[in-house]
Amino acid sequence: MAARIERLVTSGQFSLDGGTWDVDNNVWIIGDDSEAVVIDAAHDADAIAEAVGDRRLTAIVCTHAHNDHIDAAPALAARTGAPIWLHRDDLPLWKQTHPDREPDAWLTDGQVIEAGGAALTVLHTPGHAPGAVCLHDPGLGTVFTGDTLFNGGPGATGRSYSHFPTIIDSIRDRLLALPPGTKVLTGHGDPTTIGAEAPHLQEWIDRGH
């Protein structure tokens, strides 16, 4: 059975550098009727576990370690037994939220995470955070971009651990190289496609967005 993609929107708060903002996060569940992967366990472990249902959860993958993307990960891991995966470069951010619980495994560029007919290739895309990753499944024609690329441009780079020139390099070299029809499923907000965003690269650079 082919993998399917489900979106769950959870609400909570994002906190960094002394500020706190209300946010809605996209939680992505990819798999079939028997097993699944969760991308970004945000805010509500109960709601995510309910959406997964009786499927075996094989991995909780973190696109980066800002608190609003990982706050429910340990609770979800405890309920399901699924390991938490994070890129090692984001461990300092992770520890701001979970000082006493490390991730279970480290994501590496080029690694493939498989579950329920999906095959997610890890693309290390620093800039929004040092260990930010995107997950590309060519079979699904989809890339999950976390907060690296949104409908309308790059993720924010105005806070600690972020860097605008780096996110531009990541988007140009890793994401815009994907087929134009590739669906872009983001950490917040509405989807887009690589083809819809690619023509705007120079505008983003000029804006210093």
C-alpha positions as protocol buffer text, in pm:
chain_id: "A"
residue {
  index: 1
  type: MET
  ca { x: 0 y: 0 z: 0 }
}
residue {
  index: 2
  type: ALA
  ca { x: 130 y: 342 z: -92 }
}
residue {
  index: 3
  type: ALA
  ca { x: 213 y: 585 z: 183 }
}
residue {
  index: 4
  type: ARG
  ca { x: -26 y: 868 z: 254 }
}
residue {
  index: 5
  type: ILE
  ca { x: 31 y: 1204 z: 417 }
}
residue {
  index: 6
  type: GLU
  ca { x: -188 y: 1344 z: 693 }
}
residue {
  index: 7
  type: ARG
  ca { x: -169 y: 1690 z: 847 }
}
residue {
  index: 8
  type: LEU
  ca { x: -258 y: 1767 z: 1206 }
}
residue {
  index: 9
  type: VAL
  ca { x: -251 y: 2130 z: 1321 }
}
residue {
  index: 10
  type: THR
  ca { x: -165 y: 2187 z: 1687 }
}
residue {
  index: 11
  type: SER
  ca { x: -147 y: 2514 z: 1876 }
}
residue {
  index: 12
  type: GLY
  ca { x: 91 y: 2639 z: 2141 }
}
residue {
  index: 13
  type: GLN
  ca { x: 373 y: 2883 z: 2195 }
}
residue {
  index: 14
  type: PHE
  ca { x: 716 y: 2944 z: 2047 }
}
residue {
  index: 15
  type: SER
  ca { x: 975 y: 3089 z: 2285 }
}
residue {
  index: 16
  type: LEU
  ca { x: 1328 y: 3203 z: 2207 }
}
residue {
  index: 17
  type: ASP
  ca { x: 1558 y: 3487 z: 2311 }
}
residue {
  index: 18
  type: GLY
  ca { x: 1319 y: 3598 z: 2585 }
}
residue {
  index: 19
  type: GLY
  ca { x: 1013 y: 3637 z: 2362 }
}
residue {
  index: 20
  type: THR
  ca { x: 705 y: 3417 z: 2335 }
}
residue {
  index: 21
  type: TRP
  ca { x: 457 y: 3397 z: 2048 }
}
residue {
  index: 22
  type: ASP
  ca { x: 135 y: 3201 z: 1991 }
}
residue {
  index: 23
  type: VAL
  ca { x: 177 y: 2962 z: 1697 }
}
residue {
  index: 24
  type: ASP
  ca { x: -7 y: 2695 z: 1500 }
}
residue {
  index: 25
  type: ASN
  ca { x: 217 y: 2410 z: 1387 }
}
residue {
  index: 26
  type: ASN
  ca { x: 178 y: 2150 z: 1115 }
}
residue {
  index: 27
  type: VAL
  ca { x: 242 y: 1797 z: 1238 }
}
residue {
  index: 28
  type: TRP
  ca { x: 292 y: 1557 z: 946 }
}
residue {
  index: 29
  type: ILE
  ca { x: 209 y: 1186 z: 971 }
}
residue {
  index: 30
  type: ILE
  ca { x: 337 y: 974 z: 683 }
}
residue {
  index: 31
  type: GLY
  ca { x: 273 y: 603 z: 638 }
}
residue {
  index: 32
  type: ASP
  ca { x: 14 y: 336 z: 566 }
}
residue {
  index: 33
  type: ASP
  ca { x: -241 y: 148 z: 773 }
}
residue {
  index: 34
  type: SER
  ca { x: 20 y: -38 z: 977 }
}
residue {
  index: 35
  type: GLU
  ca { x: 309 y: 200 z: 1045 }
}
residue {
  index: 36
  type: ALA
  ca { x: 393 y: 568 z: 1029 }
}
residue {
  index: 37
  type: VAL
  ca { x: 648 y: 840 z: 1094 }
}
residue {
  index: 38
  type: VAL
  ca { x: 570 y: 1172 z: 1265 }
}
residue {
  index: 39
  type: ILE
  ca { x: 750 y: 1486 z: 1153 }
}
residue {
  index: 40
  type: ASP
  ca { x: 762 y: 1752 z: 1427 }
}
residue {
  index: 41
  type: ALA
  ca { x: 575 y: 1649 z: 1743 }
}
residue {
  index: 42
  type: ALA
  ca { x: 435 y: 1990 z: 1831 }
}
residue {
  index: 43
  type: HIS
  ca { x: 245 y: 2089 z: 2144 }
}
residue {
  index: 44
  type: ASP
  ca { x: -3 y: 1803 z: 2193 }
}
residue {
  index: 45
  type: ALA
  ca { x: 119 y: 1445 z: 2233 }
}
residue {
  index: 46
  type: ASP
  ca { x: -235 y: 1318 z: 2298 }
}
residue {
  index: 47
  type: ALA
  ca { x: -372 y: 1462 z: 1973 }
}
residue {
  index: 48
  type: ILE
  ca { x: -76 y: 1325 z: 1775 }
}
residue {
  index: 49
  type: ALA
  ca { x: -108 y: 980 z: 1933 }
}
residue {
  index: 50
  type: GLU
  ca { x: -479 y: 981 z: 1854 }
}
residue {
  index: 51
  type: ALA
  ca { x: -408 y: 1067 z: 1490 }
}
residue {
  index: 52
  type: VAL
  ca { x: -152 y: 788 z: 1464 }
}
residue {
  index: 53
  type: GLY
  ca { x: -406 y: 548 z: 1613 }
}
residue {
  index: 54
  type: ASP
  ca { x: -312 y: 184 z: 1637 }
}
residue {
  index: 55
  type: ARG
  ca { x: -35 y: 210 z: 1379 }
}
residue {
  index: 56
  type: ARG
  ca { x: 321 y: 140 z: 1485 }
}
residue {
  index: 57
  type: LEU
  ca { x: 507 y: 470 z: 1511 }
}
residue {
  index: 58
  type: THR
  ca { x: 860 y: 400 z: 1387 }
}
residue {
  index: 59
  type: ALA
  ca { x: 1018 y: 745 z: 1425 }
}
residue {
  index: 60
  type: ILE
  ca { x: 959 y: 1096 z: 1556 }
}
residue {
  index: 61
  type: VAL
  ca { x: 1163 y: 1316 z: 1324 }
}
residue {
  index: 62
  type: CYS
  ca { x: 1246 y: 1674 z: 1424 }
}
residue {
  index: 63
  type: THR
  ca { x: 1309 y: 1920 z: 1140 }
}
residue {
  index: 64
  type: HIS
  ca { x: 1484 y: 2140 z: 1396 }
}
residue {
  index: 65
  type: ALA
  ca { x: 1486 y: 2196 z: 1770 }
}
residue {
  index: 66
  type: HIS
  ca { x: 1287 y: 2515 z: 1825 }
}
residue {
  index: 67
  type: ASN
  ca { x: 1060 y: 2440 z: 2117 }
}
residue {
  index: 68
  type: ASP
  ca { x: 735 y: 2457 z: 1920 }
}
residue {
  index: 69
  type: HIS
  ca { x: 851 y: 2168 z: 1698 }
}
residue {
  index: 70
  type: ILE
  ca { x: 978 y: 1938 z: 1976 }
}
residue {
  index: 71
  type: ASP
  ca { x: 784 y: 2017 z: 2292 }
}
residue {
  index: 72
  type: ALA
  ca { x: 562 y: 1707 z: 2268 }
}
residue {
  index: 73
  type: ALA
  ca { x: 831 y: 1471 z: 2136 }
}
residue {
  index: 74
  type: PRO
  ca { x: 938 y: 1309 z: 2466 }
}
residue {
  index: 75
  type: ALA
  ca { x: 579 y: 1247 z: 2575 }
}
residue {
  index: 76
  type: LEU
  ca { x: 493 y: 1099 z: 2236 }
}
residue {
  index: 77
  type: ALA
  ca { x: 805 y: 881 z: 2249 }
}
residue {
  index: 78
  type: ALA
  ca { x: 711 y: 760 z: 2596 }
}
residue {
  index: 79
  type: ARG
  ca { x: 362 y: 665 z: 2478 }
}
residue {
  index: 80
  type: THR
  ca { x: 463 y: 494 z: 2156 }
}
residue {
  index: 81
  type: GLY
  ca { x: 818 y: 370 z: 2205 }
}
residue {
  index: 82
  type: ALA
  ca { x: 925 y: 552 z: 1889 }
}
residue {
  index: 83
  type: PRO
  ca { x: 1276 y: 700 z: 1883 }
}
residue {
  index: 84
  type: ILE
  ca { x: 1329 y: 1076 z: 1850 }
}
residue {
  index: 85
  type: TRP
  ca { x: 1560 y: 1177 z: 1565 }
}
residue {
  index: 86
  type: LEU
  ca { x: 1735 y: 1516 z: 1549 }
}
residue {
  index: 87
  type: HIS
  ca { x: 2038 y: 1656 z: 1370 }
}
residue {
  index: 88
  type: ARG
  ca { x: 2324 y: 1682 z: 1616 }
}
residue {
  index: 89
  type: ASP
  ca { x: 2392 y: 2049 z: 1532 }
}
residue {
  index: 90
  type: ASP
  ca { x: 2061 y: 2140 z: 1698 }
}
residue {
  index: 91
  type: LEU
  ca { x: 2142 y: 1979 z: 2034 }
}
residue {
  index: 92
  type: PRO
  ca { x: 2206 y: 2319 z: 2203 }
}
residue {
  index: 93
  type: LEU
  ca { x: 1857 y: 2434 z: 2103 }
}
residue {
  index: 94
  type: TRP
  ca { x: 1706 y: 2101 z: 2207 }
}
residue {
  index: 95
  type: LYS
  ca { x: 1858 y: 2134 z: 2554 }
}
residue {
  index: 96
  type: GLN
  ca { x: 1681 y: 2468 z: 2606 }
}
residue {
  index: 97
  type: THR
  ca { x: 1351 y: 2276 z: 2603 }
}
residue {
  index: 98
  type: HIS
  ca { x: 1452 y: 1928 z: 2721 }
}
residue {
  index: 99
  type: PRO
  ca { x: 1767 y: 1960 z: 2935 }
}
residue {
  index: 100
  type: ASP
  ca { x: 1725 y: 1614 z: 3088 }
}
residue {
  index: 101
  type: ARG
  ca { x: 1625 y: 1410 z: 2781 }
}
residue {
  index: 102
  type: GLU
  ca { x: 1848 y: 1376 z: 2477 }
}
residue {
  index: 103
  type: PRO
  ca { x: 1720 y: 1264 z: 2137 }
}
residue {
  index: 104
  type: ASP
  ca { x: 1753 y: 892 z: 2072 }
}
residue {
  index: 105
  type: ALA
  ca { x: 1934 y: 913 z: 1740 }
}
residue {
  index: 106
  type: TRP
  ca { x: 2110 y: 1164 z: 1515 }
}
residue {
  index: 107
  type: LEU
  ca { x: 1993 y: 1254 z: 1166 }
}
residue {
  index: 108
  type: THR
  ca { x: 2263 y: 1270 z: 900 }
}
residue {
  index: 109
  type: ASP
  ca { x: 2254 y: 1422 z: 553 }
}
residue {
  index: 110
  type: GLY
  ca { x: 2154 y: 1163 z: 295 }
}
residue {
  index: 111
  type: GLN
  ca { x: 2007 y: 919 z: 545 }
}
residue {
  index: 112
  type: VAL
  ca { x: 1678 y: 756 z: 441 }
}
residue {
  index: 113
  type: ILE
  ca { x: 1399 y: 694 z: 693 }
}
residue {
  index: 114
  type: GLU
  ca { x: 1148 y: 435 z: 575 }
}
residue {
  index: 115
  type: ALA
  ca { x: 802 y: 353 z: 708 }
}
residue {
  index: 116
  type: GLY
  ca { x: 472 y: 245 z: 562 }
}
residue {
  index: 117
  type: GLY
  ca { x: 577 y: 280 z: 201 }
}
residue {
  index: 118
  type: ALA
  ca { x: 747 y: 617 z: 249 }
}
residue {
  index: 119
  type: ALA
  ca { x: 1118 y: 677 z: 201 }
}
residue {
  index: 120
  type: LEU
  ca { x: 1226 y: 1013 z: 344 }
}
residue {
  index: 121
  type: THR
  ca { x: 1572 y: 1134 z: 248 }
}
residue {
  index: 122
  type: VAL
  ca { x: 1728 y: 1373 z: 500 }
}
residue {
  index: 123
  type: LEU
  ca { x: 1858 y: 1700 z: 352 }
}
residue {
  index: 124
  type: HIS
  ca { x: 2064 y: 1906 z: 597 }
}
residue {
  index: 125
  type: THR
  ca { x: 1945 y: 2263 z: 535 }
}
residue {
  index: 126
  type: PRO
  ca { x: 2095 y: 2492 z: 803 }
}
residue {
  index: 127
  type: GLY
  ca { x: 2006 y: 2858 z: 833 }
}
residue {
  index: 128
  type: HIS
  ca { x: 1683 y: 2879 z: 1033 }
}
residue {
  index: 129
  type: ALA
  ca { x: 1867 y: 2661 z: 1284 }
}
residue {
  index: 130
  type: PRO
  ca { x: 2210 y: 2494 z: 1259 }
}
residue {
  index: 131
  type: GLY
  ca { x: 2067 y: 2145 z: 1249 }
}
residue {
  index: 132
  type: ALA
  ca { x: 1760 y: 2217 z: 1039 }
}
residue {
  index: 133
  type: VAL
  ca { x: 1669 y: 1940 z: 796 }
}
residue {
  index: 134
  type: CYS
  ca { x: 1415 y: 1885 z: 522 }
}
residue {
  index: 135
  type: LEU
  ca { x: 1278 y: 1543 z: 427 }
}
residue {
  index: 136
  type: HIS
  ca { x: 1229 y: 1456 z: 61 }
}
residue {
  index: 137
  type: ASP
  ca { x: 1025 y: 1163 z: -66 }
}
residue {
  index: 138
  type: PRO
  ca { x: 1056 y: 1144 z: -446 }
}
residue {
  index: 139
  type: GLY
  ca { x: 789 y: 873 z: -460 }
}
residue {
  index: 140
  type: LEU
  ca { x: 541 y: 1105 z: -294 }
}
residue {
  index: 141
  type: GLY
  ca { x: 668 y: 1405 z: -492 }
}
residue {
  index: 142
  type: THR
  ca { x: 693 y: 1591 z: -162 }
}
residue {
  index: 143
  type: VAL
  ca { x: 947 y: 1768 z: 54 }
}
residue {
  index: 144
  type: PHE
  ca { x: 877 y: 1847 z: 419 }
}
residue {
  index: 145
  type: THR
  ca { x: 1061 y: 2172 z: 486 }
}
residue {
  index: 146
  type: GLY
  ca { x: 999 y: 2251 z: 853 }
}
residue {
  index: 147
  type: ASP
  ca { x: 1076 y: 2621 z: 890 }
}
residue {
  index: 148
  type: THR
  ca { x: 1338 y: 2636 z: 612 }
}
residue {
  index: 149
  type: LEU
  ca { x: 1105 y: 2724 z: 323 }
}
residue {
  index: 150
  type: PHE
  ca { x: 749 y: 2853 z: 341 }
}
residue {
  index: 151
  type: ASN
  ca { x: 477 y: 2954 z: 99 }
}
residue {
  index: 152
  type: GLY
  ca { x: 627 y: 3296 z: 26 }
}
residue {
  index: 153
  type: GLY
  ca { x: 990 y: 3260 z: 119 }
}
residue {
  index: 154
  type: PRO
  ca { x: 1258 y: 3149 z: 364 }
}
residue {
  index: 155
  type: GLY
  ca { x: 1206 y: 3087 z: 731 }
}
residue {
  index: 156
  type: ALA
  ca { x: 1297 y: 3357 z: 981 }
}
residue {
  index: 157
  type: THR
  ca { x: 1664 y: 3419 z: 1058 }
}
residue {
  index: 158
  type: GLY
  ca { x: 1648 y: 3707 z: 1304 }
}
residue {
  index: 159
  type: ARG
  ca { x: 1708 y: 3510 z: 1624 }
}
residue {
  index: 160
  type: SER
  ca { x: 1981 y: 3310 z: 1794 }
}
residue {
  index: 161
  type: TYR
  ca { x: 2141 y: 3022 z: 1604 }
}
residue {
  index: 162
  type: SER
  ca { x: 2003 y: 3145 z: 1268 }
}
residue {
  index: 163
  type: HIS
  ca { x: 2181 y: 3298 z: 968 }
}
residue {
  index: 164
  type: PHE
  ca { x: 2027 y: 3448 z: 653 }
}
residue {
  index: 165
  type: PRO
  ca { x: 2306 y: 3376 z: 398 }
}
residue {
  index: 166
  type: THR
  ca { x: 2313 y: 3015 z: 517 }
}
residue {
  index: 167
  type: ILE
  ca { x: 1939 y: 2959 z: 472 }
}
residue {
  index: 168
  type: ILE
  ca { x: 1960 y: 3109 z: 122 }
}
residue {
  index: 169
  type: ASP
  ca { x: 2242 y: 2868 z: 35 }
}
residue {
  index: 170
  type: SER
  ca { x: 2039 y: 2576 z: 172 }
}
residue {
  index: 171
  type: ILE
  ca { x: 1727 y: 2669 z: -23 }
}
residue {
  index: 172
  type: ARG
  ca { x: 1913 y: 2739 z: -347 }
}
residue {
  index: 173
  type: ASP
  ca { x: 2141 y: 2435 z: -339 }
}
residue {
  index: 174
  type: ARG
  ca { x: 1926 y: 2169 z: -175 }
}
residue {
  index: 175
  type: LEU
  ca { x: 1559 y: 2260 z: -226 }
}
residue {
  index: 176
  type: LEU
  ca { x: 1535 y: 2453 z: -552 }
}
residue {
  index: 177
  type: ALA
  ca { x: 1733 y: 2170 z: -714 }
}
residue {
  index: 178
  type: LEU
  ca { x: 1430 y: 1941 z: -662 }
}
residue {
  index: 179
  type: PRO
  ca { x: 1175 y: 1895 z: -944 }
}
residue {
  index: 180
  type: PRO
  ca { x: 951 y: 2203 z: -984 }
}
residue {
  index: 181
  type: GLY
  ca { x: 635 y: 2000 z: -923 }
}
residue {
  index: 182
  type: THR
  ca { x: 757 y: 1888 z: -580 }
}
residue {
  index: 183
  type: LYS
  ca { x: 500 y: 1972 z: -311 }
}
residue {
  index: 184
  type: VAL
  ca { x: 642 y: 2176 z: -23 }
}
residue {
  index: 185
  type: LEU
  ca { x: 476 y: 2087 z: 308 }
}
residue {
  index: 186
  type: THR
  ca { x: 583 y: 2336 z: 571 }
}
residue {
  index: 187
  type: GLY
  ca { x: 611 y: 2362 z: 948 }
}
residue {
  index: 188
  type: HIS
  ca { x: 346 y: 2633 z: 962 }
}
residue {
  index: 189
  type: GLY
  ca { x: 84 y: 2755 z: 719 }
}
residue {
  index: 190
  type: ASP
  ca { x: -12 y: 2652 z: 369 }
}
residue {
  index: 191
  type: PRO
  ca { x: 169 y: 2427 z: 122 }
}
residue {
  index: 192
  type: THR
  ca { x: 339 y: 2544 z: -194 }
}
residue {
  index: 193
  type: THR
  ca { x: 560 y: 2391 z: -463 }
}
residue {
  index: 194
  type: ILE
  ca { x: 927 y: 2422 z: -553 }
}
residue {
  index: 195
  type: GLY
  ca { x: 824 y: 2569 z: -889 }
}
residue {
  index: 196
  type: ALA
  ca { x: 611 y: 2837 z: -726 }
}
residue {
  index: 197
  type: GLU
  ca { x: 891 y: 2954 z: -498 }
}
residue {
  index: 198
  type: ALA
  ca { x: 1198 y: 2920 z: -722 }
}
residue {
  index: 199
  type: PRO
  ca { x: 1142 y: 3237 z: -930 }
}
residue {
  index: 200
  type: HIS
  ca { x: 1153 y: 3452 z: -615 }
}
residue {
  index: 201
  type: LEU
  ca { x: 1501 y: 3359 z: -492 }
}
residue {
  index: 202
  type: GLN
  ca { x: 1663 y: 3686 z: -601 }
}
residue {
  index: 203
  type: GLU
  ca { x: 1382 y: 3891 z: -444 }
}
residue {
  index: 204
  type: TRP
  ca { x: 1447 y: 3720 z: -110 }
}
residue {
  index: 205
  type: ILE
  ca { x: 1818 y: 3789 z: -136 }
}
residue {
  index: 206
  type: ASP
  ca { x: 1757 y: 4154 z: -226 }
}
residue {
  index: 207
  type: ARG
  ca { x: 1513 y: 4192 z: 62 }
}
residue {
  index: 208
  type: GLY
  ca { x: 1758 y: 4036 z: 308 }
}
residue {
  index: 209
  type: HIS
  ca { x: 1436 y: 3871 z: 430 }
}
